[in-house]
N, C-alpha and C. Protein backbone atom coordinates (compact mmCIF):
# COMPACT_ATOMS: atom_id res chain seq x y z
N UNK A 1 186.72 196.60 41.39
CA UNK A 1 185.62 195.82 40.95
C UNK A 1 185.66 194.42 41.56
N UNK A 2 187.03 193.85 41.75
CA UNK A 2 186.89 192.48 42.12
C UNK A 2 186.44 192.71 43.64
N UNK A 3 186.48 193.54 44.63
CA UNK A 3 185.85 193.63 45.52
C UNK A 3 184.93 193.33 45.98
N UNK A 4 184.29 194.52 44.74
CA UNK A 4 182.47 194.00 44.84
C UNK A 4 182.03 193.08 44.71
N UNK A 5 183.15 192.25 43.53
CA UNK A 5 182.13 190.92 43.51
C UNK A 5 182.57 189.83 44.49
N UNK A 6 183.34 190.12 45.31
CA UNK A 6 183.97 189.61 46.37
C UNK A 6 182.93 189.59 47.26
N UNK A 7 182.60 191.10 47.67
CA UNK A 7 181.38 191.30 48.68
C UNK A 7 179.90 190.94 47.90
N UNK A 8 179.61 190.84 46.94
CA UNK A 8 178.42 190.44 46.55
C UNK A 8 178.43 188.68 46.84
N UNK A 9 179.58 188.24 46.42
CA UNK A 9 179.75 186.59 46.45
C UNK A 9 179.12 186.32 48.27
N UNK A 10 180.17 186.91 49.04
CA UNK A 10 179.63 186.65 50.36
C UNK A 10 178.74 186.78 50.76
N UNK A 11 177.95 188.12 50.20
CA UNK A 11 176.61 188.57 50.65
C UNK A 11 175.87 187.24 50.22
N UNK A 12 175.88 186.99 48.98
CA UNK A 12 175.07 185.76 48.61
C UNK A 12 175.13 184.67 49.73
N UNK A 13 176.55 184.17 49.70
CA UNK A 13 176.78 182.68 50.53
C UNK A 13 175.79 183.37 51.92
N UNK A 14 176.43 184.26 52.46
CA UNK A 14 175.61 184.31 53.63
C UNK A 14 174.06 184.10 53.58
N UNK A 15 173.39 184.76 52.76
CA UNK A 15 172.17 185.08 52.51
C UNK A 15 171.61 183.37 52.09
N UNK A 16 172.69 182.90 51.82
CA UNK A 16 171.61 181.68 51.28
C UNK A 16 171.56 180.72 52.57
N UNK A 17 173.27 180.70 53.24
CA UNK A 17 172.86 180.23 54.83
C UNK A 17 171.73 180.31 55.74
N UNK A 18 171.53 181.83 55.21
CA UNK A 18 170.68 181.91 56.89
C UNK A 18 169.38 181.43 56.14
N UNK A 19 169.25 181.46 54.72
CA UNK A 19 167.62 181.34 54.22
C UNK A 19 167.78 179.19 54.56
N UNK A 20 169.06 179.07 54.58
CA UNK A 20 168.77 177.32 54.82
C UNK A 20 168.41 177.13 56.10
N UNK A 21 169.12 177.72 57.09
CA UNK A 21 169.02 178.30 58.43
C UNK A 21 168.01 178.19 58.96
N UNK A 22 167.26 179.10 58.42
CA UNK A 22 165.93 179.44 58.72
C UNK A 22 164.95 178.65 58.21
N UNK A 23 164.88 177.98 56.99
CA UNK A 23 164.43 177.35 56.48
C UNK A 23 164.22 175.78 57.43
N UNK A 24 165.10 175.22 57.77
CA UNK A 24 165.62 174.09 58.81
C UNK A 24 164.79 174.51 60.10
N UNK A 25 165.24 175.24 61.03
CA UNK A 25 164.30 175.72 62.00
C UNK A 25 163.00 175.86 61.49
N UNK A 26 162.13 176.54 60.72
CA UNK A 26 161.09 176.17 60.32
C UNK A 26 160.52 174.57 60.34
N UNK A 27 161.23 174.17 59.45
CA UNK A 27 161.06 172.55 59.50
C UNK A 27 160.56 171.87 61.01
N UNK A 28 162.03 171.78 61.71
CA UNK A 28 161.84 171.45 62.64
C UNK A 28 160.67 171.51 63.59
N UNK A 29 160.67 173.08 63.90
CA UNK A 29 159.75 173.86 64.31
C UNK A 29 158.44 172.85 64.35
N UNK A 30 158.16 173.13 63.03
CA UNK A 30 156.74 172.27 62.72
C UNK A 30 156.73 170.80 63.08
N UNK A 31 157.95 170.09 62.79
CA UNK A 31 157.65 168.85 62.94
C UNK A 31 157.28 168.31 64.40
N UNK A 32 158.32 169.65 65.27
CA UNK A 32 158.06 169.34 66.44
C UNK A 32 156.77 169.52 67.15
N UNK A 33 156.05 170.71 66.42
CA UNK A 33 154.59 170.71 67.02
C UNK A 33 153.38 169.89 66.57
N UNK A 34 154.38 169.73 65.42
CA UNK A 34 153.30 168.02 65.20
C UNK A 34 153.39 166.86 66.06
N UNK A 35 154.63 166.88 66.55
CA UNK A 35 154.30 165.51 67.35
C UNK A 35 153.89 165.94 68.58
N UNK A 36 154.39 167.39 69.11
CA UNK A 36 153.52 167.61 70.37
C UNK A 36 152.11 168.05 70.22
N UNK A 37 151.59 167.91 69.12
CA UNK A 37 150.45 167.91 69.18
C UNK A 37 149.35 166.88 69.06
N UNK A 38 149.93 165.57 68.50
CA UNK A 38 149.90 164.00 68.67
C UNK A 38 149.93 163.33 69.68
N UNK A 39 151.16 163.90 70.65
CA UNK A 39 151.46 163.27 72.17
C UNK A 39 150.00 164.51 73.19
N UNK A 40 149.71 165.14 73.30
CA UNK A 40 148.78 165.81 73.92
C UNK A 40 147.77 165.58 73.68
N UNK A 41 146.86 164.74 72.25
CA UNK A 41 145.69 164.58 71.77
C UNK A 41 145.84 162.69 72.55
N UNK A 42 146.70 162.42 72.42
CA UNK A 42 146.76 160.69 72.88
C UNK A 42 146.87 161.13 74.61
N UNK A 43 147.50 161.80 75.23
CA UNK A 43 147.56 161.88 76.36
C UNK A 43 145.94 162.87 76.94
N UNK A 44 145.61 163.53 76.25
CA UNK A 44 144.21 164.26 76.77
C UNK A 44 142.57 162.36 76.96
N UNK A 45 143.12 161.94 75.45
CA UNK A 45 142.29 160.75 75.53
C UNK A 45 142.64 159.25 76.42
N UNK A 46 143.33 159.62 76.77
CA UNK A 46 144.24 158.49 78.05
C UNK A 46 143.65 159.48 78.84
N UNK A 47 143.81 160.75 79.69
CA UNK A 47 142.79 161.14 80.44
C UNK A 47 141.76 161.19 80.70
N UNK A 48 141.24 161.04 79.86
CA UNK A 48 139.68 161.33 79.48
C UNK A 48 139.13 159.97 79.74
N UNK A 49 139.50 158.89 79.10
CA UNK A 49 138.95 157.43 79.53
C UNK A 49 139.40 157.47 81.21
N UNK A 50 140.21 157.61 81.30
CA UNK A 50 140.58 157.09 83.09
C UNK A 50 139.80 158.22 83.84
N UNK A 51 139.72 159.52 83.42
CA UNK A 51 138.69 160.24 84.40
C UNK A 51 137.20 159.48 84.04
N UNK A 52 136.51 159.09 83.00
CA UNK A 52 135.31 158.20 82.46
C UNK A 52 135.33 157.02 83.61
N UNK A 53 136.54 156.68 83.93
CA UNK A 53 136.54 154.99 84.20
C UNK A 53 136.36 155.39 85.80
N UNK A 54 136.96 156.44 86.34
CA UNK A 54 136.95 156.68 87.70
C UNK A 54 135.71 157.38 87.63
N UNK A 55 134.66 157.52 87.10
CA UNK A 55 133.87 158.27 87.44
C UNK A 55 132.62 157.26 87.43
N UNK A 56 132.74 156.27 86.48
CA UNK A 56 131.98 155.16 86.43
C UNK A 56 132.05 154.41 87.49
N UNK A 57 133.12 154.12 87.88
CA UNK A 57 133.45 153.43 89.35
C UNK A 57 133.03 153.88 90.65
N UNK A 58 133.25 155.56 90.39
CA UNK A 58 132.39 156.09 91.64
C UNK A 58 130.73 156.30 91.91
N UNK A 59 130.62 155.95 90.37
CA UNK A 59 128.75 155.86 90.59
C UNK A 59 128.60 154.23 90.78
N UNK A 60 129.20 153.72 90.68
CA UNK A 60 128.74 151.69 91.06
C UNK A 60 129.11 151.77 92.37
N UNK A 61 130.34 152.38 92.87
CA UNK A 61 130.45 152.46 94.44
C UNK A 61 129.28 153.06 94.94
N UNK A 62 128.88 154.22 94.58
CA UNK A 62 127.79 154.64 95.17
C UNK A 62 126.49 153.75 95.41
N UNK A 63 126.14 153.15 94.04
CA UNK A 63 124.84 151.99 93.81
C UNK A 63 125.22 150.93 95.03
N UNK A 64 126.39 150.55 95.53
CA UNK A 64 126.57 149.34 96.13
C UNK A 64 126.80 150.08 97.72
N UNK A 65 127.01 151.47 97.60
CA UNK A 65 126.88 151.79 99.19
C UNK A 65 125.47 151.57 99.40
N UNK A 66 124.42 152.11 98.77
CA UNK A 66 123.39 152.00 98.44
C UNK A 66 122.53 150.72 98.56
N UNK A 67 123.31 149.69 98.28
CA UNK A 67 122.70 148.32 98.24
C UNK A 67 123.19 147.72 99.97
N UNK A 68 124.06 148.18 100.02
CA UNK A 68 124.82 147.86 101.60
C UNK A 68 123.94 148.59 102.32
N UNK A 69 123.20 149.72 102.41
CA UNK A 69 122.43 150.42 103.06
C UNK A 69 121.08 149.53 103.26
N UNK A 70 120.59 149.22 102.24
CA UNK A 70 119.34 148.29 101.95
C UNK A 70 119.10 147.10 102.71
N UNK A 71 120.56 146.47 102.90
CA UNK A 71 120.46 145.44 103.58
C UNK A 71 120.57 145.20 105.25
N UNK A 72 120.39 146.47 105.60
CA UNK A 72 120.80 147.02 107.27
C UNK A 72 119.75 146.72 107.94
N UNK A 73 119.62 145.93 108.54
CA UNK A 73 118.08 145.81 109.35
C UNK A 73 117.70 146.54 110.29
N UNK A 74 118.95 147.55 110.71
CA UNK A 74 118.21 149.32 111.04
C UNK A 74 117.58 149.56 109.98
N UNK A 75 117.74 149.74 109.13
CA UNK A 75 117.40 150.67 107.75
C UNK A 75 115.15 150.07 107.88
N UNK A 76 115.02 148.79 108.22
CA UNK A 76 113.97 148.46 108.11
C UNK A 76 113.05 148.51 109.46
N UNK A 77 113.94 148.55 110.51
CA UNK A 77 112.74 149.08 111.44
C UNK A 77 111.79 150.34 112.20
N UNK A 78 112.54 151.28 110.93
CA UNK A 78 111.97 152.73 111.11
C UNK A 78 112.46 153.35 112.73
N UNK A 79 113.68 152.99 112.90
CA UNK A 79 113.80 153.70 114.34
C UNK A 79 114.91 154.82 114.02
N UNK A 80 114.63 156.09 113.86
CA UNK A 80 115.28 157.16 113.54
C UNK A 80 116.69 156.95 113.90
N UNK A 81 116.65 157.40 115.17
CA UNK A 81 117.65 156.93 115.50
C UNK A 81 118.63 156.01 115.29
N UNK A 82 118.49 154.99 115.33
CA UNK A 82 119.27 153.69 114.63
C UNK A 82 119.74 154.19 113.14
N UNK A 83 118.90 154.41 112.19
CA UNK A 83 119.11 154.99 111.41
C UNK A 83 120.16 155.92 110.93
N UNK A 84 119.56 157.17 111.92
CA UNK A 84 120.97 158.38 111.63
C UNK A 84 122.08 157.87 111.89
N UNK A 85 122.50 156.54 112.95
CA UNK A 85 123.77 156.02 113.41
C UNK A 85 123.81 155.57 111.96
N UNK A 86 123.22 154.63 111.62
CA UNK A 86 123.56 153.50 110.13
C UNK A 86 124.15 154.62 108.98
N UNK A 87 123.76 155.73 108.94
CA UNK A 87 124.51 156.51 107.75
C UNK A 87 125.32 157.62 108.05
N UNK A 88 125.45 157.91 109.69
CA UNK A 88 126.73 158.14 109.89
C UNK A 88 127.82 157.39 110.11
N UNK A 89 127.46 156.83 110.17
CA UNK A 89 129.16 155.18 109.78
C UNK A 89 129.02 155.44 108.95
N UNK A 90 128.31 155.14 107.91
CA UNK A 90 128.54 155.36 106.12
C UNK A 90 129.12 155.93 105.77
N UNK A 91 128.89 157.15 106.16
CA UNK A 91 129.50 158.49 105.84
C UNK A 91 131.09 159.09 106.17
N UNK A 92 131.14 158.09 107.65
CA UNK A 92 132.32 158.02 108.10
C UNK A 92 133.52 157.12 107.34
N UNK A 93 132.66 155.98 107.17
CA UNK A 93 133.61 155.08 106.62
C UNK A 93 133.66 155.26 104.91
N UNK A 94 133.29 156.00 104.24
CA UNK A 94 133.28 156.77 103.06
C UNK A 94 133.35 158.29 102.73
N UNK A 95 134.17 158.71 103.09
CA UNK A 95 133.95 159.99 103.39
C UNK A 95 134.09 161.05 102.02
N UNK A 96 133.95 160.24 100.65
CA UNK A 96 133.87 160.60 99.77
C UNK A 96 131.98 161.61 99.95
N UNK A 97 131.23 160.66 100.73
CA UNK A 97 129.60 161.02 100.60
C UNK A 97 129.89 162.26 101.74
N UNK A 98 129.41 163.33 101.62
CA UNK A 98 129.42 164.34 102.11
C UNK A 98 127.99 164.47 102.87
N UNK A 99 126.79 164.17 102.85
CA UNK A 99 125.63 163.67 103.43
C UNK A 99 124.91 162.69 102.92
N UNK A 100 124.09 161.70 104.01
CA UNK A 100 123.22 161.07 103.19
C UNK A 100 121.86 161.38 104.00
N UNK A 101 120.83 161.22 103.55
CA UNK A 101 119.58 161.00 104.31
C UNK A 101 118.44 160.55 103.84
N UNK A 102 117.54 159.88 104.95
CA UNK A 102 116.27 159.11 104.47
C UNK A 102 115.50 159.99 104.62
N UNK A 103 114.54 160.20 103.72
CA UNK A 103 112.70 160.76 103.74
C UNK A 103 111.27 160.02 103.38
N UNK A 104 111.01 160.43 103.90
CA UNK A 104 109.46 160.15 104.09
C UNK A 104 108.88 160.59 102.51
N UNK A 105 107.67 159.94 102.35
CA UNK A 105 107.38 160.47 100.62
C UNK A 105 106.70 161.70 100.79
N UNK A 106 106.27 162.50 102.16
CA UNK A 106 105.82 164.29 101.79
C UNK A 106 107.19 165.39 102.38
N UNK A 107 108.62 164.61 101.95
CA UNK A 107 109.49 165.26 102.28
C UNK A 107 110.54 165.28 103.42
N UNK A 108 109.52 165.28 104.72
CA UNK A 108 110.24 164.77 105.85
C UNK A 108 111.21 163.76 105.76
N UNK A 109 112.75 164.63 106.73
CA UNK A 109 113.76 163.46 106.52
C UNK A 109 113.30 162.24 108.17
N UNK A 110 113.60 161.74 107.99
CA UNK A 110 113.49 160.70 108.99
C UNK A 110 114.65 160.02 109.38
N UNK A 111 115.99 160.01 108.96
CA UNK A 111 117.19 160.41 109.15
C UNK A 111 118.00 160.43 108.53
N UNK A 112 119.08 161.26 108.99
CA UNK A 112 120.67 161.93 108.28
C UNK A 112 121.63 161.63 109.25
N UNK A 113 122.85 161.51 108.26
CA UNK A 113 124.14 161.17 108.67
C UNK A 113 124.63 162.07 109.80
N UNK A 114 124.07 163.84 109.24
CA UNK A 114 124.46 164.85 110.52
C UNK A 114 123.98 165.64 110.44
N UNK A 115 123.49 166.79 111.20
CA UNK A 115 122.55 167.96 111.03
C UNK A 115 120.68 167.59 111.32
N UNK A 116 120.14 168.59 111.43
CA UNK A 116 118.80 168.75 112.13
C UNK A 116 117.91 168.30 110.94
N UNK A 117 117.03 167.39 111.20
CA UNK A 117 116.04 166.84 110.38
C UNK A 117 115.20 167.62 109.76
N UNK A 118 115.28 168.05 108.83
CA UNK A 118 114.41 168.73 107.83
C UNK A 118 113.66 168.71 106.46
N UNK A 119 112.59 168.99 105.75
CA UNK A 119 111.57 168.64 104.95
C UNK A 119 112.55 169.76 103.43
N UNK A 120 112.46 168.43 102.65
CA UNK A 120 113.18 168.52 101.34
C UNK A 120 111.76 168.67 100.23
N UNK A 121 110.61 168.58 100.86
CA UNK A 121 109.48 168.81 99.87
C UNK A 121 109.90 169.54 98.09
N UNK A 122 110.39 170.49 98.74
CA UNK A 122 110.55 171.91 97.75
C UNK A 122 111.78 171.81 96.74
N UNK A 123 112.45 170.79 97.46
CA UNK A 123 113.68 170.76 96.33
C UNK A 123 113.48 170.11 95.15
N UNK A 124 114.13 170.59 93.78
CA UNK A 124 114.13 170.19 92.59
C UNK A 124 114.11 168.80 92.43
N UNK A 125 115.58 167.94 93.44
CA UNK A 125 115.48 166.31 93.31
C UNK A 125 114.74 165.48 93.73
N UNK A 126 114.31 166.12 94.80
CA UNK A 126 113.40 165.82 95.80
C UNK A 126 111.86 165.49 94.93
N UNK A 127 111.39 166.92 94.29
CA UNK A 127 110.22 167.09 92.77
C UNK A 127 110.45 165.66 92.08
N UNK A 128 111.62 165.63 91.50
CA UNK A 128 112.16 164.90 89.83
C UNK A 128 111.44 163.24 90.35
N UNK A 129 112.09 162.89 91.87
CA UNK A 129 112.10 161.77 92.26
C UNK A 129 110.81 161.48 92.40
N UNK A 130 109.94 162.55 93.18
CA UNK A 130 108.36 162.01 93.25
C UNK A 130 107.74 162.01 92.00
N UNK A 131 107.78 162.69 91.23
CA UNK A 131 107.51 162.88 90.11
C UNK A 131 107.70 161.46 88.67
N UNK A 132 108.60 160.87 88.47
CA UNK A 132 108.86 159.98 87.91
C UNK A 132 109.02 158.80 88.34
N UNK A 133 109.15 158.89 89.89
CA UNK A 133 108.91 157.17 90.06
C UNK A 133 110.07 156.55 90.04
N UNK A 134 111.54 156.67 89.98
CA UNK A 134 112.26 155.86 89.24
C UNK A 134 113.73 156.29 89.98
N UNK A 135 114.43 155.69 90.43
CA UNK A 135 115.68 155.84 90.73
C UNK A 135 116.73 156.79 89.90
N UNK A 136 117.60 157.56 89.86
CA UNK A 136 118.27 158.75 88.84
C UNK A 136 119.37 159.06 89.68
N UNK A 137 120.38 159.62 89.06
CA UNK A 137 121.82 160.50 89.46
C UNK A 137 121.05 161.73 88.81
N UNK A 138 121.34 162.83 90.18
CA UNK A 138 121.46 164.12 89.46
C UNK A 138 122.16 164.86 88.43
N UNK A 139 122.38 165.70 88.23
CA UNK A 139 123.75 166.39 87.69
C UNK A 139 124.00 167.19 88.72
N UNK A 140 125.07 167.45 88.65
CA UNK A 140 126.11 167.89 89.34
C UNK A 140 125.56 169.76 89.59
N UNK A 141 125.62 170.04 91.05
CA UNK A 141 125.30 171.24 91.59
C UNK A 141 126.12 171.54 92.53
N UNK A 142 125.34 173.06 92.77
CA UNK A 142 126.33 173.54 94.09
C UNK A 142 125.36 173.33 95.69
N UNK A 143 126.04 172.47 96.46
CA UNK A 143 125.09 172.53 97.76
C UNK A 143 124.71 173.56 98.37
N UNK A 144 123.98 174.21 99.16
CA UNK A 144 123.15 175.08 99.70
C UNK A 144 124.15 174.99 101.16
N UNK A 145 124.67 173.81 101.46
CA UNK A 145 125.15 173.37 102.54
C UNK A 145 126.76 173.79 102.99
N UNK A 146 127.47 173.56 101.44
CA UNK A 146 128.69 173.56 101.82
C UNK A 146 129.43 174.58 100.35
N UNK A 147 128.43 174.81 99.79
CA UNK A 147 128.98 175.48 98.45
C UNK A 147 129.69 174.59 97.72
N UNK A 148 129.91 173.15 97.68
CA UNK A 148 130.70 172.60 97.16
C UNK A 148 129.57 171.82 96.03
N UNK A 149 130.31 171.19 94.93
CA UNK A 149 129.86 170.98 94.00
C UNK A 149 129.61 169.47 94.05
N UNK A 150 127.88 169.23 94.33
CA UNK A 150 127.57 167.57 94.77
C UNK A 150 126.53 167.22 93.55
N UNK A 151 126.35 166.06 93.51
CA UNK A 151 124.98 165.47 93.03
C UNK A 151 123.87 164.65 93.63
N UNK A 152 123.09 164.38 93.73
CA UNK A 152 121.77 163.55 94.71
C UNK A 152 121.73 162.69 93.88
N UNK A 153 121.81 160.90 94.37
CA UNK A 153 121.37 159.96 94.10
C UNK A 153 120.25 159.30 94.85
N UNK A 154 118.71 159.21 93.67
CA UNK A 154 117.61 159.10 94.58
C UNK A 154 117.29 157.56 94.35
């Protein structure tokens, strides 16, 4: 008899170990996915502002390539030519802009950074812009050109 209660005593001690055991790892467990889940919500919003902040920055760069364009006195004497040079430097020396080009208000480009001069009549931004009058950023699409994912600033 004293055996059993020999082996029952141990069975217990053990049994209550592993339930502390386990109990502890649990704990932990959790506490630890609480804070990694604290450090990933502060680190997603530290991303999130700095992708915001770089993205804000790349549309004022754009407005001020834009304003640098304006002030080109190619840009004002309508000579195509001169022109396509003025926004292929641009393009060169920014090579973030993947094309730029001037048009005429029934579509006709009158010049581009690279490629054969062609009538944008039909396109959606091309529509939005005659249509409202008013300067706009697109949203974000896939080019026809390069499959890559651009937006039109008119």
């Amino acid at each position: 008899m004293a055996g059993s209660i020999r082996q029952q005593l141990t069975l217990l001690i053990c049994s209550l170990i592993a339930l502390a055991l386990a109990a502890a790892l649990l704990m932990s467990y959790y506490m630890l996915a609480e804070d990694y889940k604290g450090k990933m919500q502060q680190t997603n919003s530290v991303m999130a502002e700095s992708l915001g902040s770089n993205i804000s920055q790349y549309m004022q760069n754009s407005y001020n390539i834009t304003a640098l364009i304006d002030q080109s006195p190619d840009l004002k004497n309508f000579d195509s030519e001169k022109q396509s040079k003025l926004l292929s430097d641009i393009t060169n020396q920014y090579p973030f802009l993947q094309l730029l080009a001037m048009h005429h208000l029934n579509g006709d480009q009158s010049a581009r950074s690279k490629g054969a001069l062609v009538n944008r009549a039909e396109r959606w931004w091309f529509k939005k812009f005659m249509e409202e009058g008013q300067p706009y950023i697109s949203k974000t699409y896939y080019s026809l050109y390069s499959e890559s994912p651009i937006m039109t600033i008119n």
